[in-house]
Short mmCIF file of N, CA and C in Angstrom, two decimals:
data_model
loop_
_atom_site.label_atom_id
_atom_site.label_comp_id
_atom_site.label_asym_id
_atom_site.label_seq_id
_atom_site.Cartn_x
_atom_site.Cartn_y
_atom_site.Cartn_z
N THR X 63 0.98 -1.08 -0.04
CA THR X 63 0.12 -0.10 0.05
C THR X 63 0.96 1.02 -0.13
N VAL X 64 0.59 2.13 -0.87
CA VAL X 64 1.29 3.54 -0.87
C VAL X 64 -0.02 4.35 -0.77
N SER X 65 0.23 5.12 0.50
CA SER X 65 -1.00 6.03 0.82
C SER X 65 -0.46 7.58 1.31
N SER X 66 -1.15 8.50 0.98
CA SER X 66 -1.09 10.03 1.56
C SER X 66 0.47 10.25 1.07
N CYS X 67 0.85 10.11 -0.05
CA CYS X 67 2.22 10.60 -0.61
C CYS X 67 2.13 11.56 -1.62
N THR X 68 3.45 12.23 -2.04
CA THR X 68 3.44 13.28 -2.94
C THR X 68 4.90 12.89 -3.63
N PHE X 69 4.78 12.27 -5.03
CA PHE X 69 5.98 12.85 -5.89
C PHE X 69 6.26 13.50 -6.80
N LEU X 70 7.09 14.14 -6.87
CA LEU X 70 6.98 15.60 -7.93
C LEU X 70 8.44 15.49 -8.69
N GLY X 71 8.07 16.19 -9.96
CA GLY X 71 9.37 16.45 -10.60
C GLY X 71 10.12 15.64 -11.30
N GLY X 72 9.52 14.34 -11.91
CA GLY X 72 10.12 13.34 -12.63
C GLY X 72 10.06 11.95 -11.73
N SER X 73 9.35 11.94 -10.53
CA SER X 73 9.07 10.84 -9.96
C SER X 73 7.76 10.24 -10.35
N HIS X 74 7.84 8.75 -10.07
CA HIS X 74 6.47 8.10 -10.49
C HIS X 74 6.37 7.03 -9.61
N ILE X 75 5.20 6.12 -9.57
CA ILE X 75 5.00 4.99 -8.83
C ILE X 75 4.77 3.83 -9.58
N THR X 76 5.52 2.99 -9.78
CA THR X 76 5.51 1.70 -10.31
C THR X 76 5.54 0.11 -9.59
N ILE X 77 4.43 -0.47 -9.70
CA ILE X 77 4.21 -1.80 -9.21
C ILE X 77 3.84 -2.99 -10.17
N ALA X 78 4.84 -3.90 -10.22
CA ALA X 78 4.82 -4.81 -11.33
C ALA X 78 5.06 -6.34 -10.38
N ALA X 79 3.89 -7.11 -11.00
CA ALA X 79 4.21 -8.40 -10.37
C ALA X 79 4.30 -9.35 -11.66
N SER X 80 5.62 -9.74 -11.59
CA SER X 80 5.75 -10.81 -12.72
C SER X 80 6.41 -12.37 -12.78
N THR X 81 6.48 -12.59 -11.20
CA THR X 81 6.71 -14.16 -11.02
C THR X 81 5.59 -15.05 -11.15
N GLN X 82 5.63 -16.17 -12.00
CA GLN X 82 4.75 -16.84 -12.23
C GLN X 82 3.87 -17.21 -10.69
N GLY X 83 2.67 -17.49 -10.97
CA GLY X 83 1.77 -17.86 -9.66
C GLY X 83 1.57 -16.84 -8.59
N THR X 84 2.20 -15.74 -8.77
CA THR X 84 2.32 -14.83 -7.52
C THR X 84 0.71 -13.98 -7.34
N ILE X 85 0.31 -13.86 -6.11
CA ILE X 85 -0.67 -13.33 -5.86
C ILE X 85 -0.50 -12.22 -4.94
N PHE X 86 -1.03 -10.92 -5.54
CA PHE X 86 -0.55 -9.80 -4.89
C PHE X 86 -1.68 -8.60 -5.00
N ASP X 87 -1.69 -8.08 -3.97
CA ASP X 87 -2.75 -6.77 -3.74
C ASP X 87 -1.75 -5.44 -3.97
N ALA X 88 -2.22 -4.61 -4.94
CA ALA X 88 -1.74 -3.15 -4.55
C ALA X 88 -2.73 -2.01 -4.65
N THR X 89 -2.55 -1.49 -3.70
CA THR X 89 -3.66 0.02 -3.48
C THR X 89 -2.51 1.08 -3.26
N VAL X 90 -3.00 2.27 -4.23
CA VAL X 90 -2.33 3.58 -4.08
C VAL X 90 -3.51 4.72 -4.04
N GLU X 91 -3.33 5.19 -2.79
CA GLU X 91 -4.24 6.12 -2.31
C GLU X 91 -4.21 7.44 -1.89
N ASN X 92 -4.84 8.17 -2.27
CA ASN X 92 -4.56 9.69 -1.64
C ASN X 92 -3.20 10.09 -1.71
N CYS X 93 -2.50 10.17 -3.20
CA CYS X 93 -1.27 10.29 -3.58
C CYS X 93 -1.37 11.57 -4.45
N THR X 94 -0.40 12.42 -4.60
CA THR X 94 -0.21 13.53 -5.42
C THR X 94 1.05 13.17 -6.39
N VAL X 95 0.98 12.88 -7.62
CA VAL X 95 1.99 12.59 -8.44
C VAL X 95 2.06 13.68 -9.73
N ASP X 96 3.29 14.38 -9.75
CA ASP X 96 3.37 15.39 -10.78
C ASP X 96 4.84 14.94 -11.30
N GLY X 97 4.79 14.30 -12.79
CA GLY X 97 5.67 14.01 -13.38
C GLY X 97 6.44 15.17 -13.81
N GLY X 98 6.00 16.36 -13.85
CA GLY X 98 6.60 17.20 -14.43
C GLY X 98 6.92 17.04 -15.97
N LEU X 99 6.26 16.55 -16.70
CA LEU X 99 6.63 15.69 -18.12
C LEU X 99 8.11 15.54 -18.16
N LEU X 100 8.68 14.84 -17.26
CA LEU X 100 9.92 14.29 -17.10
C LEU X 100 9.95 12.83 -16.90
N THR X 101 8.77 12.11 -16.79
CA THR X 101 8.56 10.73 -16.55
C THR X 101 7.37 10.20 -17.41
N PRO X 102 7.49 8.88 -17.86
CA PRO X 102 6.45 8.56 -18.80
C PRO X 102 5.01 8.28 -18.16
N ARG X 103 5.01 8.18 -16.81
CA ARG X 103 3.76 7.63 -16.06
C ARG X 103 3.96 8.32 -14.64
N GLY X 104 2.53 8.43 -14.12
CA GLY X 104 2.47 8.79 -12.82
C GLY X 104 2.38 7.83 -12.12
N ILE X 105 1.25 6.78 -12.01
CA ILE X 105 1.05 5.49 -11.58
C ILE X 105 0.92 4.54 -12.52
N GLY X 106 1.87 3.43 -12.43
CA GLY X 106 1.78 2.29 -13.36
C GLY X 106 1.60 1.03 -12.70
N ILE X 107 0.69 0.34 -13.08
CA ILE X 107 0.42 -1.35 -12.37
C ILE X 107 0.69 -2.15 -13.54
N SER X 108 1.20 -3.50 -13.42
CA SER X 108 1.66 -4.15 -14.44
C SER X 108 1.83 -5.71 -13.81
N ALA X 109 0.47 -6.12 -14.56
CA ALA X 109 0.47 -8.02 -14.02
C ALA X 109 0.97 -8.79 -15.20
N GLN X 110 1.98 -9.46 -15.01
CA GLN X 110 2.58 -10.47 -15.94
C GLN X 110 2.46 -12.09 -15.54
N SER X 111 2.58 -12.75 -16.49
CA SER X 111 2.88 -14.13 -16.31
C SER X 111 1.32 -14.82 -15.78
N SER X 112 1.40 -15.57 -14.66
CA SER X 112 0.17 -16.15 -14.38
C SER X 112 -0.32 -15.47 -13.11
N THR X 113 0.07 -14.27 -12.98
CA THR X 113 -0.18 -13.34 -11.65
C THR X 113 -1.57 -13.34 -11.22
N THR X 114 -2.21 -13.21 -10.06
CA THR X 114 -3.53 -12.97 -9.81
C THR X 114 -3.28 -11.48 -8.88
N SER X 115 -4.19 -10.40 -9.10
CA SER X 115 -3.85 -8.99 -8.48
C SER X 115 -5.25 -8.32 -8.03
N THR X 116 -5.25 -7.90 -7.19
CA THR X 116 -6.27 -7.04 -6.74
C THR X 116 -5.77 -5.37 -6.69
N VAL X 117 -6.26 -4.51 -7.40
CA VAL X 117 -5.56 -3.42 -7.52
C VAL X 117 -6.70 -2.39 -6.87
N ARG X 118 -6.29 -1.30 -6.10
CA ARG X 118 -7.30 -0.22 -5.63
C ARG X 118 -6.46 1.11 -6.07
N LEU X 119 -6.87 1.96 -6.98
CA LEU X 119 -6.36 3.12 -7.19
C LEU X 119 -7.41 4.13 -6.75
N THR X 120 -7.46 4.88 -5.61
CA THR X 120 -8.33 5.66 -5.33
C THR X 120 -7.87 7.07 -4.61
N ASN X 121 -8.39 7.97 -4.97
CA ASN X 121 -8.40 9.70 -4.76
C ASN X 121 -6.99 10.05 -4.63
N ASN X 122 -6.41 9.75 -6.14
CA ASN X 122 -5.16 10.28 -6.46
C ASN X 122 -5.26 11.42 -7.31
N ASN X 123 -4.22 12.18 -7.37
CA ASN X 123 -4.19 13.34 -8.27
C ASN X 123 -2.89 13.14 -9.00
N VAL X 124 -3.00 12.97 -10.45
CA VAL X 124 -1.86 12.72 -11.12
C VAL X 124 -1.77 13.59 -12.67
N THR X 125 -0.53 14.10 -12.77
CA THR X 125 -0.61 15.24 -13.39
C THR X 125 1.08 15.22 -14.45
N GLY X 126 1.04 15.58 -15.42
CA GLY X 126 2.43 15.58 -15.97
C GLY X 126 3.24 14.34 -16.36
N GLY X 127 2.70 13.31 -16.65
CA GLY X 127 3.21 12.09 -17.13
C GLY X 127 3.00 12.27 -18.91
N THR X 128 4.57 11.84 -19.33
CA THR X 128 4.67 11.95 -20.61
C THR X 128 3.88 11.08 -21.57
N VAL X 129 3.62 9.41 -21.24
CA VAL X 129 2.89 8.66 -21.76
C VAL X 129 1.42 8.55 -21.16
N PHE X 130 1.51 8.40 -20.05
CA PHE X 130 -0.16 8.04 -19.18
C PHE X 130 0.12 8.75 -17.81
N GLY X 131 -1.15 9.01 -17.19
CA GLY X 131 -1.53 9.25 -15.99
C GLY X 131 -1.32 8.01 -15.02
N LEU X 132 -2.43 7.20 -15.26
CA LEU X 132 -2.76 6.08 -14.51
C LEU X 132 -2.66 5.18 -15.80
N GLY X 133 -1.95 3.98 -15.42
CA GLY X 133 -2.16 2.87 -16.31
C GLY X 133 -2.19 1.28 -15.53
N ILE X 134 -2.99 0.48 -16.16
CA ILE X 134 -3.06 -0.73 -15.68
C ILE X 134 -2.88 -1.74 -16.91
N THR X 135 -1.84 -2.30 -16.74
CA THR X 135 -1.50 -3.31 -17.92
C THR X 135 -1.44 -4.50 -17.53
N THR X 136 -2.27 -5.75 -18.14
CA THR X 136 -2.32 -6.99 -18.07
C THR X 136 -1.63 -7.92 -19.34
N PHE X 137 -0.85 -8.90 -19.18
CA PHE X 137 -0.06 -9.69 -19.67
C PHE X 137 -0.16 -11.28 -19.35
N GLY X 138 0.26 -12.11 -20.37
CA GLY X 138 0.11 -13.43 -20.30
C GLY X 138 -1.29 -13.89 -19.97
N THR X 139 -1.33 -14.87 -18.67
CA THR X 139 -2.53 -15.35 -18.58
C THR X 139 -2.73 -14.60 -16.80
N SER X 140 -2.46 -13.48 -16.46
CA SER X 140 -2.82 -12.69 -15.34
C SER X 140 -4.04 -12.36 -15.23
N VAL X 141 -4.41 -12.46 -14.15
CA VAL X 141 -6.03 -11.90 -13.60
C VAL X 141 -6.00 -10.68 -12.69
N VAL X 142 -6.62 -9.58 -13.42
CA VAL X 142 -6.77 -8.44 -12.35
C VAL X 142 -8.08 -8.05 -12.16
N ARG X 143 -8.30 -7.60 -10.85
CA ARG X 143 -9.55 -6.99 -10.32
C ARG X 143 -9.04 -5.64 -9.64
N ALA X 144 -9.86 -4.67 -10.48
CA ALA X 144 -9.36 -3.26 -10.42
C ALA X 144 -10.39 -2.45 -9.97
N LEU X 145 -10.39 -1.20 -8.70
CA LEU X 145 -11.12 -0.16 -8.57
C LEU X 145 -10.31 0.83 -8.57
N VAL X 146 -10.98 1.90 -9.87
CA VAL X 146 -10.38 2.94 -9.82
C VAL X 146 -11.30 4.09 -9.77
N GLU X 147 -11.19 4.90 -8.45
CA GLU X 147 -12.43 5.56 -8.04
C GLU X 147 -11.80 6.93 -7.42
N GLY X 148 -12.43 7.94 -7.91
CA GLY X 148 -12.10 9.21 -7.21
C GLY X 148 -10.47 9.67 -7.55
N ASN X 149 -10.05 9.61 -8.76
CA ASN X 149 -9.07 10.02 -9.04
C ASN X 149 -9.26 11.47 -10.30
N ARG X 150 -8.24 12.06 -9.89
CA ARG X 150 -8.09 13.41 -11.02
C ARG X 150 -6.90 12.82 -11.82
N VAL X 151 -7.12 12.67 -13.14
CA VAL X 151 -5.74 12.23 -14.16
C VAL X 151 -6.02 13.29 -15.04
N GLN X 152 -5.38 14.58 -15.06
CA GLN X 152 -5.47 15.62 -16.09
C GLN X 152 -3.98 16.02 -16.60
N GLY X 153 -3.76 16.74 -17.41
CA GLY X 153 -2.62 17.81 -17.75
C GLY X 153 -1.31 16.45 -17.90
N ASN X 154 -1.59 15.27 -18.38
CA ASN X 154 -0.78 14.39 -18.74
C ASN X 154 -0.76 14.21 -20.25
N SER X 155 0.33 14.07 -20.98
CA SER X 155 0.49 13.95 -22.54
C SER X 155 -0.65 12.81 -22.82
N ALA X 156 -0.89 11.64 -21.88
CA ALA X 156 -1.63 11.06 -22.59
C ALA X 156 -3.10 11.05 -21.66
N LEU X 157 -3.08 9.99 -20.72
CA LEU X 157 -4.50 9.64 -20.25
C LEU X 157 -4.60 8.80 -19.18
N LEU X 158 -5.81 8.38 -18.60
CA LEU X 158 -5.81 6.96 -17.97
C LEU X 158 -5.81 5.78 -18.70
N ASN X 159 -5.01 4.76 -18.67
CA ASN X 159 -4.86 3.77 -19.73
C ASN X 159 -5.02 2.36 -19.11
N GLN X 160 -6.01 1.47 -19.74
CA GLN X 160 -5.96 0.17 -19.42
C GLN X 160 -5.86 -0.53 -20.40
N GLY X 161 -4.89 -1.58 -20.51
CA GLY X 161 -4.50 -2.53 -21.61
C GLY X 161 -4.68 -3.85 -21.28
N SER X 162 -4.99 -4.79 -21.88
CA SER X 162 -4.89 -6.26 -21.69
C SER X 162 -4.44 -7.29 -23.00
N VAL X 163 -3.42 -7.89 -22.85
CA VAL X 163 -2.97 -8.26 -23.93
C VAL X 163 -2.90 -10.15 -23.74
N ASP X 164 -2.50 -10.71 -24.60
CA ASP X 164 -2.33 -12.27 -24.64
C ASP X 164 -3.41 -12.67 -24.06
N ALA X 165 -3.68 -13.88 -23.16
CA ALA X 165 -4.78 -14.28 -22.66
C ALA X 165 -5.18 -13.80 -21.46
N SER X 166 -4.66 -12.59 -20.97
CA SER X 166 -5.15 -12.22 -19.62
C SER X 166 -6.68 -11.98 -19.12
N GLN X 167 -6.89 -11.51 -18.29
CA GLN X 167 -8.34 -11.21 -17.71
C GLN X 167 -8.39 -9.95 -16.74
N PHE X 168 -9.26 -8.93 -17.17
CA PHE X 168 -9.27 -7.89 -16.64
C PHE X 168 -10.62 -7.49 -15.97
N CYS X 169 -10.91 -7.34 -14.79
CA CYS X 169 -12.44 -6.82 -14.37
C CYS X 169 -12.15 -5.55 -13.52
N GLY X 170 -12.86 -4.38 -14.25
CA GLY X 170 -12.67 -3.14 -13.52
C GLY X 170 -13.74 -2.37 -12.93
N VAL X 171 -13.69 -1.45 -12.07
CA VAL X 171 -14.79 -0.70 -11.67
C VAL X 171 -14.13 0.85 -11.86
N PHE X 172 -14.66 1.55 -12.70
CA PHE X 172 -14.11 2.98 -12.97
C PHE X 172 -15.43 3.90 -12.42
N ARG X 173 -15.37 4.42 -11.28
CA ARG X 173 -16.28 5.70 -10.83
C ARG X 173 -15.80 6.84 -10.33
N ASN X 174 -16.58 8.03 -10.48
CA ASN X 174 -16.06 9.31 -9.96
C ASN X 174 -14.92 9.68 -10.42
N ASN X 175 -14.16 9.44 -11.27
CA ASN X 175 -12.76 9.56 -11.78
C ASN X 175 -13.05 10.91 -12.83
N ILE X 176 -11.98 11.69 -12.86
CA ILE X 176 -11.94 13.01 -13.67
C ILE X 176 -10.60 12.57 -14.59
N PHE X 177 -10.86 12.89 -16.04
CA PHE X 177 -9.68 12.60 -16.94
C PHE X 177 -9.66 13.41 -18.29
N ASP X 178 -8.80 13.85 -18.67
CA ASP X 178 -8.72 13.90 -20.05
C ASP X 178 -9.22 13.01 -21.11
N LEU X 179 -8.79 12.00 -20.93
CA LEU X 179 -8.87 11.04 -21.91
C LEU X 179 -8.68 9.69 -21.24
N ALA X 180 -9.90 8.64 -21.24
CA ALA X 180 -9.51 7.55 -20.63
C ALA X 180 -9.55 6.41 -21.86
N SER X 181 -8.72 5.45 -22.16
CA SER X 181 -8.35 4.40 -23.06
C SER X 181 -8.44 3.33 -22.18
N ILE X 182 -9.46 2.18 -22.69
CA ILE X 182 -9.37 1.15 -22.38
C ILE X 182 -9.48 0.12 -23.61
N LYS X 183 -8.62 -1.07 -23.48
CA LYS X 183 -7.98 -1.59 -24.85
C LYS X 183 -8.10 -2.92 -24.27
N GLN X 184 -8.45 -3.94 -25.31
CA GLN X 184 -8.50 -5.31 -25.58
C GLN X 184 -7.85 -5.83 -26.39
N PHE X 185 -6.73 -6.36 -26.42
CA PHE X 185 -6.11 -7.22 -27.42
C PHE X 185 -5.90 -8.81 -27.40
N ASN X 186 -5.47 -9.45 -28.33
CA ASN X 186 -5.51 -10.97 -28.56
C ASN X 186 -6.40 -11.68 -27.83
N THR X 187 -6.43 -12.43 -27.19
CA THR X 187 -7.79 -13.38 -26.54
C THR X 187 -7.83 -12.82 -25.27
N SER X 188 -7.52 -12.00 -24.47
CA SER X 188 -7.73 -11.14 -23.47
C SER X 188 -9.09 -11.07 -23.03
N ILE X 189 -9.68 -10.89 -21.95
CA ILE X 189 -10.82 -10.53 -21.47
C ILE X 189 -10.85 -9.11 -20.74
N VAL X 190 -11.60 -8.28 -20.93
CA VAL X 190 -11.99 -6.94 -20.51
C VAL X 190 -13.33 -6.70 -20.11
N GLN X 191 -13.49 -6.83 -18.80
CA GLN X 191 -15.09 -6.47 -18.26
C GLN X 191 -14.75 -5.39 -17.40
N ILE X 192 -15.94 -4.59 -17.65
CA ILE X 192 -15.99 -3.21 -17.11
C ILE X 192 -17.24 -3.27 -16.19
N GLU X 193 -17.53 -2.80 -14.94
CA GLU X 193 -18.67 -2.95 -14.36
C GLU X 193 -19.53 -1.80 -14.89
N ASP X 194 -21.16 -1.72 -14.96
CA ASP X 194 -21.62 -0.70 -15.43
C ASP X 194 -21.00 0.02 -16.73
N PHE X 195 -20.50 -0.40 -17.77
CA PHE X 195 -19.66 0.29 -18.80
C PHE X 195 -20.54 0.90 -19.58
N ALA X 196 -21.68 0.73 -19.65
CA ALA X 196 -22.78 1.39 -20.41
C ALA X 196 -22.93 2.82 -19.88
N ASN X 197 -22.68 3.15 -18.49
CA ASN X 197 -22.70 4.24 -18.09
C ASN X 197 -21.52 4.78 -17.72
N PHE X 198 -20.21 4.39 -18.24
CA PHE X 198 -18.79 5.13 -17.83
C PHE X 198 -18.98 6.47 -18.04
N GLY X 199 -19.70 7.17 -18.93
CA GLY X 199 -19.64 8.56 -18.94
C GLY X 199 -20.64 9.34 -18.05
N THR X 200 -21.19 8.66 -17.36
CA THR X 200 -22.21 9.47 -16.78
C THR X 200 -21.37 9.32 -15.20
N VAL X 201 -20.65 8.41 -14.75
CA VAL X 201 -19.97 7.92 -13.37
C VAL X 201 -18.67 8.59 -13.58
N ASN X 202 -18.08 8.88 -14.52
CA ASN X 202 -16.76 9.69 -14.81
C ASN X 202 -16.90 10.85 -15.56
N ALA X 203 -15.89 11.80 -15.55
CA ALA X 203 -16.02 12.77 -16.54
C ALA X 203 -14.92 13.01 -17.31
N GLY X 204 -14.66 13.07 -18.29
CA GLY X 204 -13.68 12.89 -19.62
C GLY X 204 -14.16 12.12 -20.57
N ILE X 205 -13.34 12.00 -21.92
CA ILE X 205 -13.47 11.27 -23.15
C ILE X 205 -12.96 9.89 -22.79
N LEU X 206 -14.12 8.89 -23.48
CA LEU X 206 -13.69 7.63 -23.53
C LEU X 206 -13.39 7.21 -24.87
N SER X 207 -12.10 6.51 -24.84
CA SER X 207 -11.82 5.51 -26.22
C SER X 207 -11.24 4.02 -25.86
N THR X 208 -12.06 3.28 -26.73
CA THR X 208 -11.95 1.84 -26.66
C THR X 208 -11.68 1.29 -27.97
N GLN X 209 -10.91 0.05 -27.51
CA GLN X 209 -10.32 -0.81 -28.59
C GLN X 209 -10.49 -2.17 -28.13
N GLY X 210 -10.93 -3.09 -29.16
CA GLY X 210 -11.34 -4.21 -29.20
C GLY X 210 -12.71 -4.50 -28.42
N THR X 211 -12.74 -5.71 -27.86
CA THR X 211 -14.31 -6.12 -27.26
C THR X 211 -14.06 -5.64 -25.66
N ILE X 212 -15.08 -4.82 -25.04
CA ILE X 212 -14.94 -4.48 -23.81
C ILE X 212 -16.66 -5.05 -23.59
N THR X 213 -16.49 -5.75 -22.28
CA THR X 213 -17.97 -6.47 -21.91
C THR X 213 -18.42 -5.77 -20.62
N ASP X 214 -19.49 -5.34 -20.65
CA ASP X 214 -20.30 -4.53 -19.73
C ASP X 214 -20.91 -5.60 -18.97
N VAL X 215 -20.55 -5.36 -17.45
CA VAL X 215 -21.06 -6.49 -16.33
C VAL X 215 -21.85 -5.89 -15.38
N PRO X 216 -22.64 -6.67 -14.61
CA PRO X 216 -23.35 -5.81 -13.58
C PRO X 216 -22.30 -5.46 -12.50
N ALA X 217 -22.96 -4.59 -11.56
CA ALA X 217 -22.25 -3.91 -10.49
C ALA X 217 -21.95 -5.22 -9.50
N GLY X 218 -20.87 -5.56 -8.92
CA GLY X 218 -20.57 -6.34 -8.07
C GLY X 218 -19.82 -7.41 -8.74
N THR X 219 -19.61 -7.58 -9.88
CA THR X 219 -19.10 -8.79 -10.77
C THR X 219 -17.83 -8.65 -10.31
N CYS X 220 -16.84 -7.42 -10.17
CA CYS X 220 -15.47 -7.59 -9.89
C CYS X 220 -15.15 -7.97 -8.56
N GLY X 221 -16.03 -8.04 -7.54
CA GLY X 221 -15.97 -8.07 -6.33
C GLY X 221 -15.53 -6.78 -5.35
N PHE X 222 -15.62 -5.71 -5.65
CA PHE X 222 -15.80 -4.65 -4.93
C PHE X 222 -16.85 -4.23 -4.13
#
């Protein structure tokens, strides 16, 4: 857990799980991250191989990333559940970014976020499920971009 932190001028938070069979929980909450346009990301979460992860990104203020502000990426056969709530992700060169590749699985809850642009992507045989996706623009503020097949699932599916 990373909580109530401040990273300025080129610093960022990266959490990656890559050991096969690893189970991990990652929480980043109440943090201010300003990359000063000197770092590619503000907060980046990566799940690889066959990891199983629960991610909570809540009440963060992220600016100044040259690639993205918040990013969650799943690879291999990893399984990720994520709660992304109450974040302000603005002034980055890109956006709030979620991408799933290979045969990974992602189940996400996105609510009460403010962003310039959110990008949700599904590649290969990955599965991307978003709770109440039909109302994404109602419960978040910003532009939404999608790629691939994004499945709308009922509230509670992801377990938050």
